[in-house]
Coordinates of C-alpha atoms and ligand atoms in Angstrom, one line a residue:
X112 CA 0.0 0.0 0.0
X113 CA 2.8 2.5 0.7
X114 CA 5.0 3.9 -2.1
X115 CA 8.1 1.8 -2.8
X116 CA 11.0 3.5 -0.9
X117 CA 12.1 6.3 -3.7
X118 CA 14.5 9.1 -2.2
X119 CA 12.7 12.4 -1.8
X120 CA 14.1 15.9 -1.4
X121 CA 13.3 15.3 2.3
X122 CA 15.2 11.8 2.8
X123 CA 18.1 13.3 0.9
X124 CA 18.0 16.1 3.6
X125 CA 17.6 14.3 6.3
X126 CA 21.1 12.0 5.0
X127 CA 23.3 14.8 4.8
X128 CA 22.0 15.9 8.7
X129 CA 22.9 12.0 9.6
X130 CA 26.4 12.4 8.2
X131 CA 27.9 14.0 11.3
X132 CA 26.8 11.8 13.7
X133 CA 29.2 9.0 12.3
X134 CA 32.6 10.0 12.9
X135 CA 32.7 7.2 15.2
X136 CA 32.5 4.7 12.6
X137 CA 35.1 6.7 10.6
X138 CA 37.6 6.7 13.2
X139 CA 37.1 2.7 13.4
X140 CA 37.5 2.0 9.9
X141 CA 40.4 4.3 9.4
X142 CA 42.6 2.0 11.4
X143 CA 41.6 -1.2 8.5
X144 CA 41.3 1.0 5.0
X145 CA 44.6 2.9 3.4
X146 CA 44.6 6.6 5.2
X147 CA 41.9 8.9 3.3
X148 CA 38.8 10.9 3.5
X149 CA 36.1 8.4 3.9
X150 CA 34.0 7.7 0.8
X151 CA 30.4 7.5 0.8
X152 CA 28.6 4.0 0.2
X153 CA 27.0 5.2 -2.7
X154 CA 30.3 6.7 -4.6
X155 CA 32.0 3.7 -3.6
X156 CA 29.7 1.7 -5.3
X157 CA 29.6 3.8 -8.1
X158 CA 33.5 3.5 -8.3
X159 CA 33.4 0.0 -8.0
X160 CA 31.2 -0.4 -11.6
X161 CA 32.7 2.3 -13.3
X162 CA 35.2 1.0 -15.3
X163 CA 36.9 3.6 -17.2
X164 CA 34.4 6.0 -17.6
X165 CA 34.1 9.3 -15.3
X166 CA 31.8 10.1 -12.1
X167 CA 30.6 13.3 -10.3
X168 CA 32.6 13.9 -7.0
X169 CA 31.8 16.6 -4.5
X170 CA 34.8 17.0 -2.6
X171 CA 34.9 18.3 0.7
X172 CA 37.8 19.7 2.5
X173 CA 38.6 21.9 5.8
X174 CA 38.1 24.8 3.5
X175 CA 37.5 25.6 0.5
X176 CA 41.0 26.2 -0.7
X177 CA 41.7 22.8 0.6
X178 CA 39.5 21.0 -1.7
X179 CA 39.9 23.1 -4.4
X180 CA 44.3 22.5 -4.1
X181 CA 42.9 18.5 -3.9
X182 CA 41.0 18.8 -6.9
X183 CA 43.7 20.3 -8.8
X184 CA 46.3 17.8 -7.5
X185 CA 44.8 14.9 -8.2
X186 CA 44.2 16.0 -11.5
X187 CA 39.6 16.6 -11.8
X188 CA 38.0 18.8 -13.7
X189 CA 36.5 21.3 -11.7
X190 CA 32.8 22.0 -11.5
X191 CA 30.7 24.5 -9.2
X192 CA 32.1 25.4 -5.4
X193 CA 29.6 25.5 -2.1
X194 CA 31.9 28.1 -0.7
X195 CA 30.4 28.4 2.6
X196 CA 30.8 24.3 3.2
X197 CA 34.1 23.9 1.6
X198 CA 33.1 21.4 -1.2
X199 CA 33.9 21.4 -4.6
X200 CA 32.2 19.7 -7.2
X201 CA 34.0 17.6 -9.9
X202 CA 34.2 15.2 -12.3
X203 CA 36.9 12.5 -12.9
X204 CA 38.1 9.0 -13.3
X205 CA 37.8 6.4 -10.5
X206 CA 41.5 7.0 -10.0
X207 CA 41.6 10.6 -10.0
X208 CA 39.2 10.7 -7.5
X209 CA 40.7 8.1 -5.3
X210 CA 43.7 10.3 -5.5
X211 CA 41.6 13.1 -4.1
X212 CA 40.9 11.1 -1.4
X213 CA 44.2 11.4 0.2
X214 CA 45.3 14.9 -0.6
X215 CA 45.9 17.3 3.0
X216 CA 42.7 18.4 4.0
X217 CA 39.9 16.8 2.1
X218 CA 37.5 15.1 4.8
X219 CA 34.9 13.3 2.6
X220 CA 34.6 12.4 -0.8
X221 CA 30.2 12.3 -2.0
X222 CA 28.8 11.3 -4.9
X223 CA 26.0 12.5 -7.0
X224 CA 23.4 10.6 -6.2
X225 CA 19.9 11.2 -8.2
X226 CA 17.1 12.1 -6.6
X227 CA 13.3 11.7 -7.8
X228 CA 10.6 13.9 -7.5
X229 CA 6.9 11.9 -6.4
X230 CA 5.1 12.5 -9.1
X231 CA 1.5 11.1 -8.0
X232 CA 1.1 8.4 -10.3
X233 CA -3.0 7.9 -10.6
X234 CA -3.0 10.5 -13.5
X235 CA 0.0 8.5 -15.6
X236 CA -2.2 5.4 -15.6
X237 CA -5.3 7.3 -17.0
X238 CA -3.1 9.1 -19.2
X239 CA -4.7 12.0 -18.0
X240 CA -1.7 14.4 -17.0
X241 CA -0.3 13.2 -21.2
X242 CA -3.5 14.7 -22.3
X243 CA -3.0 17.4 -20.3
X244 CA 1.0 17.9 -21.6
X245 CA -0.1 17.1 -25.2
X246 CA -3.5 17.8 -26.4
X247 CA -5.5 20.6 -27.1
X248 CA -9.0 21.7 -26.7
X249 CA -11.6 22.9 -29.4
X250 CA -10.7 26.6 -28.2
X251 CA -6.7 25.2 -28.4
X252 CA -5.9 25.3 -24.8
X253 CA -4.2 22.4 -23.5
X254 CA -6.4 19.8 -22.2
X255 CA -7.0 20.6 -18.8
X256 CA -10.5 20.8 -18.5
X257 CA -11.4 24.4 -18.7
X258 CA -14.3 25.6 -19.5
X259 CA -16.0 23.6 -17.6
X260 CA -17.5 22.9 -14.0
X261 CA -17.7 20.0 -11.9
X262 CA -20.5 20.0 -9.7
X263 CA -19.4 17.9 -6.6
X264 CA -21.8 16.5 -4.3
X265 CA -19.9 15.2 -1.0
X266 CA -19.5 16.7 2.6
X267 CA -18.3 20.1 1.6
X268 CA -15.0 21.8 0.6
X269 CA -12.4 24.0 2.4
X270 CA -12.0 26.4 -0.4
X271 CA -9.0 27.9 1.3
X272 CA -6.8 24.9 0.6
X273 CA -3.7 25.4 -1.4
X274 CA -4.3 22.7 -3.9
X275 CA -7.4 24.9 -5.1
X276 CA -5.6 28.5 -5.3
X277 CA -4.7 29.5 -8.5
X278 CA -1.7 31.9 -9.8
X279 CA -3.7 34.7 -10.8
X280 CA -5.1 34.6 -6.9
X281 CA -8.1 33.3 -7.5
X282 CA -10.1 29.8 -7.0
X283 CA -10.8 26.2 -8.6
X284 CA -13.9 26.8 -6.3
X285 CA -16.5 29.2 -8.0
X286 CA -19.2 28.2 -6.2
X287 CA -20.1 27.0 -2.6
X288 CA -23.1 25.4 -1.7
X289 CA -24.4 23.9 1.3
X290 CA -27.6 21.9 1.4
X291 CA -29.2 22.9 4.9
X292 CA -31.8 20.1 6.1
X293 CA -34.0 19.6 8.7
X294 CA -33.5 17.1 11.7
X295 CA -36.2 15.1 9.9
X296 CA -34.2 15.3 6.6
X297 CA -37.7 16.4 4.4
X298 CA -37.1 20.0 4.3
X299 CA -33.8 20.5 2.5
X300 CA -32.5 24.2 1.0
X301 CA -29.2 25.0 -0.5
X302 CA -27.7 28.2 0.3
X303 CA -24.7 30.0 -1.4
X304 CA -22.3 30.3 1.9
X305 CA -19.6 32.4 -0.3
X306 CA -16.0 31.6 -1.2
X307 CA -14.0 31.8 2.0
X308 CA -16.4 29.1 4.0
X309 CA -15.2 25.5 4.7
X310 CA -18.4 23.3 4.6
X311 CA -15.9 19.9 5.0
X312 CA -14.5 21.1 8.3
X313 CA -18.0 22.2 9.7
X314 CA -19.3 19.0 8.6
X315 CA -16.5 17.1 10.5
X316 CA -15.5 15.8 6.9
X317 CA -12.7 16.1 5.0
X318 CA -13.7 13.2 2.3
X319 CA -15.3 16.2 -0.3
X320 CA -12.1 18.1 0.0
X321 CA -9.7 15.0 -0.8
X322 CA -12.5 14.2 -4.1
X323 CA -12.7 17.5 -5.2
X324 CA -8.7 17.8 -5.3
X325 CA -9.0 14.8 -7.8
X326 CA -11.2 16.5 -9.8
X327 CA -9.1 19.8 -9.8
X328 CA -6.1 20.4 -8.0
X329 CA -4.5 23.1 -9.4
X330 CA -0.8 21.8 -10.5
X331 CA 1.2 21.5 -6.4
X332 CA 4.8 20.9 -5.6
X333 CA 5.1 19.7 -1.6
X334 CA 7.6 20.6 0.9
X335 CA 9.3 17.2 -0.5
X336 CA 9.1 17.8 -4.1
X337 CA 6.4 15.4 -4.4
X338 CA 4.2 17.2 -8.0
X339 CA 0.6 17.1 -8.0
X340 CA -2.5 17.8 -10.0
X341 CA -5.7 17.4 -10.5
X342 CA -7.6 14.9 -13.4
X343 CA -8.7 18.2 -14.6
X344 CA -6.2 21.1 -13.1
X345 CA -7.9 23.8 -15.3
X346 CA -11.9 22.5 -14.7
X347 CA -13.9 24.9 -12.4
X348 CA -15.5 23.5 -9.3
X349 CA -19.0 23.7 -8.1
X350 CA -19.3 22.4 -4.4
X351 CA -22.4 20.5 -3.0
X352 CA -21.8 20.4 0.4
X353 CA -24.0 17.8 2.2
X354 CA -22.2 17.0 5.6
X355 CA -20.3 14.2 6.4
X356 CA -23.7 12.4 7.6
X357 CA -25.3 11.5 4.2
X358 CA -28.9 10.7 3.6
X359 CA -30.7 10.4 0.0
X360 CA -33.0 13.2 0.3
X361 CA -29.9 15.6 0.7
X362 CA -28.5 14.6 -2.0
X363 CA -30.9 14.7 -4.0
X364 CA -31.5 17.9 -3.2
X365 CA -28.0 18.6 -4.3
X366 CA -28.5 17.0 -8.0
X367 CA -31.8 19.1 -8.1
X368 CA -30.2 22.4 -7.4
X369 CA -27.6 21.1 -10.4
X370 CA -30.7 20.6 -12.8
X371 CA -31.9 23.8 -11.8
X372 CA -28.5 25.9 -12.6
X373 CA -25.9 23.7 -14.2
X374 CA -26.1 26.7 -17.1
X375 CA -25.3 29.1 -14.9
X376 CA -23.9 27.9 -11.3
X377 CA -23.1 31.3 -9.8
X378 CA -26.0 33.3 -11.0
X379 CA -27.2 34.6 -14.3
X380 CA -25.0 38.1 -14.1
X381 CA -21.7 35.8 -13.9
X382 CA -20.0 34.9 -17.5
X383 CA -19.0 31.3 -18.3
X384 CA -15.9 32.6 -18.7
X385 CA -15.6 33.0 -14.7
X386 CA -18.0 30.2 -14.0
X387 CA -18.6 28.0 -16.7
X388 CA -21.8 25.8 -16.4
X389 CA -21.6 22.2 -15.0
X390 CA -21.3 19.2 -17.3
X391 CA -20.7 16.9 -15.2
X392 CA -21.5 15.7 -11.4
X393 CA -19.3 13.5 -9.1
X394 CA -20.8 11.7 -6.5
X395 CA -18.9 9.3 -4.2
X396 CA -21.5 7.6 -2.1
X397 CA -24.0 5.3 -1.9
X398 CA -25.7 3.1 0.4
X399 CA -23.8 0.7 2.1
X400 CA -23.5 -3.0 0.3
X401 CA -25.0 -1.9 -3.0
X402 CA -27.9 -3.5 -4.3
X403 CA -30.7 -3.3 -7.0
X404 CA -31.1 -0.5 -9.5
X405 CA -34.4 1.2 -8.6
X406 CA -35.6 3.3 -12.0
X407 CA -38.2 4.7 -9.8
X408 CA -35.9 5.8 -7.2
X409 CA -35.7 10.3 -7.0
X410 CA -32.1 9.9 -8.0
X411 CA -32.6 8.1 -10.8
X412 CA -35.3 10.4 -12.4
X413 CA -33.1 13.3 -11.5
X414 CA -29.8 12.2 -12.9
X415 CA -31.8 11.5 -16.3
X416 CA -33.2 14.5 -16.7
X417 CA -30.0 15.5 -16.5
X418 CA -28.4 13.6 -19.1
X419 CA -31.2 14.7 -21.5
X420 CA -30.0 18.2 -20.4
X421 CA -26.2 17.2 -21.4
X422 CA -25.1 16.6 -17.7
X423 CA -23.3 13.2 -17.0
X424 CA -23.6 11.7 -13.8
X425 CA -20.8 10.0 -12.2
X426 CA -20.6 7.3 -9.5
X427 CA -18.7 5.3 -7.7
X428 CA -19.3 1.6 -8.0
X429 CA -19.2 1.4 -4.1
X430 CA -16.5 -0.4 -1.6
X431 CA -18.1 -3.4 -0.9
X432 CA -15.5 -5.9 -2.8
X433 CA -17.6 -8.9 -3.6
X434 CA -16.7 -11.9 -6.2
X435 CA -18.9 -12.0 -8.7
X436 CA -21.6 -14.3 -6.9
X437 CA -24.2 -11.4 -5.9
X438 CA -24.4 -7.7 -7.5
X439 CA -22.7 -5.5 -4.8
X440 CA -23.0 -2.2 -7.1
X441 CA -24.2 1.1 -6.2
X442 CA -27.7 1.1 -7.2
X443 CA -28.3 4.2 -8.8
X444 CA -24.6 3.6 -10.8
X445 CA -26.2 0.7 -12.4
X446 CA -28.4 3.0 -14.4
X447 CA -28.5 1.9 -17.9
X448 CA -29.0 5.5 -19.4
X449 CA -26.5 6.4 -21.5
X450 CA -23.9 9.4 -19.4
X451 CA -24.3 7.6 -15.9
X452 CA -20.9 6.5 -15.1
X453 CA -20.0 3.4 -12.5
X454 CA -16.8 3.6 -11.9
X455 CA -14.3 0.8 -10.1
X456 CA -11.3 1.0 -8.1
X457 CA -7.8 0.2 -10.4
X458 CA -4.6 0.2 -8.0
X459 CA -1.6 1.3 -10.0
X460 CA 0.4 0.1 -7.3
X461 CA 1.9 3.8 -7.1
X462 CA 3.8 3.3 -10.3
X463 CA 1.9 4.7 -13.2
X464 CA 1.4 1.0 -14.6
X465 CA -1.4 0.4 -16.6
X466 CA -1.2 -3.6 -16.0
X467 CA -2.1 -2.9 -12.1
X468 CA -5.2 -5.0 -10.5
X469 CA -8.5 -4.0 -9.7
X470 CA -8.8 -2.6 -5.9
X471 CA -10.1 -5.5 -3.6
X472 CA -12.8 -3.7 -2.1
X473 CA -14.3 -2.2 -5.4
X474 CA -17.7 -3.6 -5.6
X475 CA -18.2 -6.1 -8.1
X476 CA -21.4 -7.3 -9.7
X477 CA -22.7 -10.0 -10.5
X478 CA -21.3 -12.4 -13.0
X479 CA -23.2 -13.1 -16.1
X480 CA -25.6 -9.7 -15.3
X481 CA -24.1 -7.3 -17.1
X482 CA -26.3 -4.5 -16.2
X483 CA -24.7 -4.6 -12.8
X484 CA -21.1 -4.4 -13.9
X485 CA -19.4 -1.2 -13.9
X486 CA -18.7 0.8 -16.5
X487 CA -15.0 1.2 -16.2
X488 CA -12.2 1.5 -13.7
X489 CA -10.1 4.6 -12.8
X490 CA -7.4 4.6 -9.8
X491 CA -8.5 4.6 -6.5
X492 CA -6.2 3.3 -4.2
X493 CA -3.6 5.1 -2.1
X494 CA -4.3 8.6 -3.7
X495 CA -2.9 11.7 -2.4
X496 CA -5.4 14.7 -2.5
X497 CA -6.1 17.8 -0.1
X498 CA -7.1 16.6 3.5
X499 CA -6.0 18.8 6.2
X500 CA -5.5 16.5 9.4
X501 CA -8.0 18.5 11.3
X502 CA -10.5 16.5 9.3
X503 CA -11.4 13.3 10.9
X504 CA -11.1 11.5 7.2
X505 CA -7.6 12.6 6.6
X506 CA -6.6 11.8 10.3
X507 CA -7.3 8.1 8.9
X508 CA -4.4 8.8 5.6
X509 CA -1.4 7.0 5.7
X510 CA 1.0 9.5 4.8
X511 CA -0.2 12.9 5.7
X512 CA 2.2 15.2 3.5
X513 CA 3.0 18.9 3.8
X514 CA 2.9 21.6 1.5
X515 CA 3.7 23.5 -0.9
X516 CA 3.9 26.5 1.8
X517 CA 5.9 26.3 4.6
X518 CA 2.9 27.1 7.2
X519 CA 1.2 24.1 5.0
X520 CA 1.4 21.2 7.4
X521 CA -0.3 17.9 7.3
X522 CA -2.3 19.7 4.0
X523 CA -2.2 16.2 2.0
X524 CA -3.0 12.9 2.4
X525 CA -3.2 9.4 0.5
X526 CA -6.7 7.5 1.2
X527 CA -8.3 5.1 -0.7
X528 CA -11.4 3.7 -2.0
X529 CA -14.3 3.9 -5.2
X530 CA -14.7 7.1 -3.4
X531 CA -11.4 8.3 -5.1
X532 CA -11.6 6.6 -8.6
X533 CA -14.8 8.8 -9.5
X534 CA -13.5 11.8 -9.4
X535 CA -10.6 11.0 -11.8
X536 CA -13.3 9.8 -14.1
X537 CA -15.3 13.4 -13.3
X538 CA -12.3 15.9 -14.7
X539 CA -11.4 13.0 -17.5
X540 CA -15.7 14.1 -18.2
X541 CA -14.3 17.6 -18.0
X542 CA -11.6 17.1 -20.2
X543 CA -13.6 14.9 -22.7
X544 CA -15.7 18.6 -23.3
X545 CA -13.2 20.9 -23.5
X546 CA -11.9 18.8 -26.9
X547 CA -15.3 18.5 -27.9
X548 CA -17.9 21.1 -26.3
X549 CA -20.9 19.6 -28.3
X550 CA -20.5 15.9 -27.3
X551 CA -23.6 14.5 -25.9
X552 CA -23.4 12.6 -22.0
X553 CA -23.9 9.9 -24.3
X554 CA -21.1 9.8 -26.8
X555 CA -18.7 10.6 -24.0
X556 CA -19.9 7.3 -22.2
X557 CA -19.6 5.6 -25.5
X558 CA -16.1 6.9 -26.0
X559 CA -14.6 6.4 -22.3
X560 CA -15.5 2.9 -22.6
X561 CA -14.5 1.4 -26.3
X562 CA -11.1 2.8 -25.7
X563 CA -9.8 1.6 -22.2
X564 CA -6.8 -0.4 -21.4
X565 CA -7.7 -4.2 -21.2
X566 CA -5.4 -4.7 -18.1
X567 CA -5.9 -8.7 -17.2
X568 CA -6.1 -8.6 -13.4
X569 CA -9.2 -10.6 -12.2
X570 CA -12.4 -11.6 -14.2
X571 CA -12.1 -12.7 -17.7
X572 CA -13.6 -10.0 -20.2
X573 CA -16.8 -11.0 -22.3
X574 CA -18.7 -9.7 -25.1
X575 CA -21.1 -7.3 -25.0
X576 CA -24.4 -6.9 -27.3
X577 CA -22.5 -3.3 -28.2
X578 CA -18.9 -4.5 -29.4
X579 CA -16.9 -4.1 -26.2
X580 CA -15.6 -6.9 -23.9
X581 CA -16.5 -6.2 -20.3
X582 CA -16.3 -8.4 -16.6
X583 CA -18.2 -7.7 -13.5
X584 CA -15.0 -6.4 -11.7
X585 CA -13.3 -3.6 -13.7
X586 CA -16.3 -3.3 -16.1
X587 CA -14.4 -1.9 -19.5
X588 CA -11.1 -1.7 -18.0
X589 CA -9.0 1.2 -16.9
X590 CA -9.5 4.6 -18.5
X591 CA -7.4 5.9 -21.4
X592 CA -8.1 9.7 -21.9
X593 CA -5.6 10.2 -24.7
X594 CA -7.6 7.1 -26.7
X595 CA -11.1 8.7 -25.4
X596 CA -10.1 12.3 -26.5
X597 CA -9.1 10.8 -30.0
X598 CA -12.2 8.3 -30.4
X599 CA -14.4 11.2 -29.4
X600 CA -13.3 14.2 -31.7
X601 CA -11.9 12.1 -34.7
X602 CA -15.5 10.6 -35.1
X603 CA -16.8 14.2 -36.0
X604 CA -14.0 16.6 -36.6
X605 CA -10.8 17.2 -38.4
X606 CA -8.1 15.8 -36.5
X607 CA -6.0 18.9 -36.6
X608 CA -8.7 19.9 -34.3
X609 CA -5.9 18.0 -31.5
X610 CA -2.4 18.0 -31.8
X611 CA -0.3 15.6 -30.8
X612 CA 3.8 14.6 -29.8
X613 CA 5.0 12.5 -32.6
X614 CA 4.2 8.7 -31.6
X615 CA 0.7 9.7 -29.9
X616 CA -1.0 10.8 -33.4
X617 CA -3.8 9.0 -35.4
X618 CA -1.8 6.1 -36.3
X619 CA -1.1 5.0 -32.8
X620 CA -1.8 1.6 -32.1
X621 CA -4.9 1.0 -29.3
X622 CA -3.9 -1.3 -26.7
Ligands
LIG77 CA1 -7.8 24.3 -21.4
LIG78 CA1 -23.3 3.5 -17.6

């Protein structure tokens, strides 16, 4: 579940503050090695394969004249000096630098060892953050979803949080709703509380802050050089707050107020240029062990209407694992109209790989019902979002994360569940209309799911009566916004309409 060790900014810090505390050590092993500066493991190593090729050295010495005279002496090249710390850096031959190693002064011979930044992987797998990098939109922007909202329905947002500022000082959040119930839940408003009010942290939330950075998050570096972004880092964000106590009614109420004023979320006097109208709806939750579809159900008349009105409606399949022998599903996910998304839980196994395995506890449904499968899979497992650790959901992360300013502490954190592969799926939606502005709820279903990545883990793929293979675990398999973005705008438009790197272009071979 946790990263595979990688060496951070902060653990490459936190080496060079251990390297005092070993003299010790040093004074031992000077007695058994040749006299010399001690070498550090990893230059050893290095020296050890290096054959007769050259290495970086930083050479450190009582002073900087000292190392500099040692680098001369033993015959380096000379690179850039920390003058303060006495080090020079250089570059030579295994035995130019072992004969720095015993010239007056020098105290410690350092390699250059590489360090990796912690790039969060989720949007590699969709081949969202490529689409991002390499494709444009029908107005020629790149592909980050803007020009469009996401209407998020979930326990609230705090709309101060770094990941949704943007550079021009402004928000990802243009709009911030609470729906306001009675104690009986049958009397429901939503009121406008303004952009500075956190609805997550009122609500004792948190889990609408970490689902709307999925969506959104506006491109992040942490205090450890870990990037992030958003599925959609451009897209616009319309909160729904709810609470962190959900009941139907509520959120209903939520998807009303959407059919009401996706066309003009803040208000009729404010240009979709500031606040673009909502094409799309995320909506991580659901009753607890899934269940039967119910057409008749409020939510599943509402999330119609808005599909007829252009509106998709995403889910999440639900975190009730399951094996194929009873439909576990989300019941209103299962809806068969066209632009109601179900979405599973892909683990990428915090690599980028696109031959992960579906998430245990996605929800599967049942084998040999079709209807109850999901539509496709998106990552969902060990995510890292916005959750501030005063909200009782990110207190549960594994891996709270600071960031990016220095007064940012404990401002990230990696949870997991269906709850977290929606929202990928809800700015890949947002992205999907930016290329294509005119695409029906419908063609956008049709496209995310005849292009995704057959990965193999789990059940067997089967025919469906519409062309594609699907299996009652991953549905479709795991999203590929570069093939969606291509299926959905070469159908209908000249394909200069997106521009592509060489190798990603029209002739590219589907998986
Ligand atoms: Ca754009
Ligand atoms: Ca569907």
């Amino acid at each position: 579940m946790r990263r595979p060790a990688r060496l951070s900014l902060a653990c490459a810090a936190a080496a060079a503050l251990l390297a005092p505390a070993l003299p010790l050590a040093l004074a031992g092993s000077a007695t058994a090695e040749p006299a010399g500066a001690r070498v550090q493991d990893f230059l050893a190593d290095q020296l050890a394969d290096l054959g007769a090729g050259e290495a970086v050295v930083m050479v450190h010495g009582t002073d900087l004249a000292a190392a500099e005279a040692a680098v001369d002496a033993a015959g380096l090249t000379r690179g850039t000096a920390f003058e303060r710390i006495g080090v020079v850096v250089a570059r030579g031959t295994a035995a130019e630098i072992e004969a720095a190693r015993t010239q007056p002064g020098v105290t410690y011979l350092e390699g250059n060892r590489p360090i990796t930044f912690q790039q969060e992987t989720s949007n590699v797998a969709t081949r969202g953050a490529e689409a991002v990098a390499t494709l444009k939109g029908a107005d020629g922007s790149a592909l980050d979803g803007s020009g469009v909202s996401v209407g998020v329905i979930d326990s609230g947002i705090d709309p101060t949080h770094p990941y949704f500022r943007e550079a021009v000082g402004s928000s990802a959040v243009v709009s911030n709703q609470k729906v306001v119930c009675d104690l009986f839940e049958i009397a429901c408003t939503v009121q406008d509380v303004g952009p500075l009010v956190d609805t997550d942290t009122l609500a004792a939330g948190g889990h609408g802050t970490h689902v709307s950075g999925i969506v959104a998050g506006r491109p992040t570096t942490l205090s450890d050089g870990a990037q992030l972004q958003g599925a959609a880092p451009g897209a616009k964000l319309v909160s729904l707050a709810t609470g962190a106590v959900l009941f139907i009614v509520g959120a209903d109420t939520a998807l009303e107020w959407v059919l009401e004023n996706h066309e003009a979320p803040c208000g009729e006097g404010v240009p979709a240029t500031v606040c673009p109208p909502i094409k799309v709806t995320n909506n991580s939750y659901g009753p607890s062990g899934g269940g039967e579809f119910d057409p008749e159900s409020a939510t599943a008349k509402l999330q119609r209407a808005l599909a007829a009105e252009g509106v998709l409606t995403v889910w999440a399949a639900g975190n009730d694992g399951g094996d194929g022998s009873a439909n576990v599903v989300n019941p209103d996910s299962q809806d068969p109209t066209p632009g109601i998304l179900s979405v599973a839980s892909y683990f990428d196994q915090d690599t980028g790989t696109r031959d992960g395995v579906v998430s245990d506890y996605s929800s599967r449904g049942e084998a040999g019902r079709q209807a109850t499968y999901p539509d496709l899979s998106a990552p969902g497992e060990a995510i890292t979002s916005s959750c501030r650790l005063t909200m009782p959901i990110c207190g549960t992360g594994l891996d709270p994360r600071n960031g990016p300013g220095l007064l940012d502490v404990g401002t990230f954190n990696t949870i997991s569940g269906t709850s977290m592969a929606a929202p990928h799926v809800a700015g890949i939606v947002a992205q999907l209309f930016e290329a294509k502005p005119t695409a029906t709820p419908a063609e956008i279903e049709a496209a995310l799911k005849g292009t995704t990545y057959k990965f193999t883990d789990g059940a067997a793929y089967e025919p469906t009566d519409g062309g594609l293979t699907t299996s009652f675990d991953k549905g479709t398999g795991l999203v590929d916004v570069v093939a969606a973005v291509q299926a959905l705008v070469g159908a209908t438009a000249e394909p200069t309409t997106v521009r592509t790197k060489p190798g990603l272009g029209k002739g590219r071979t589907k998986p």
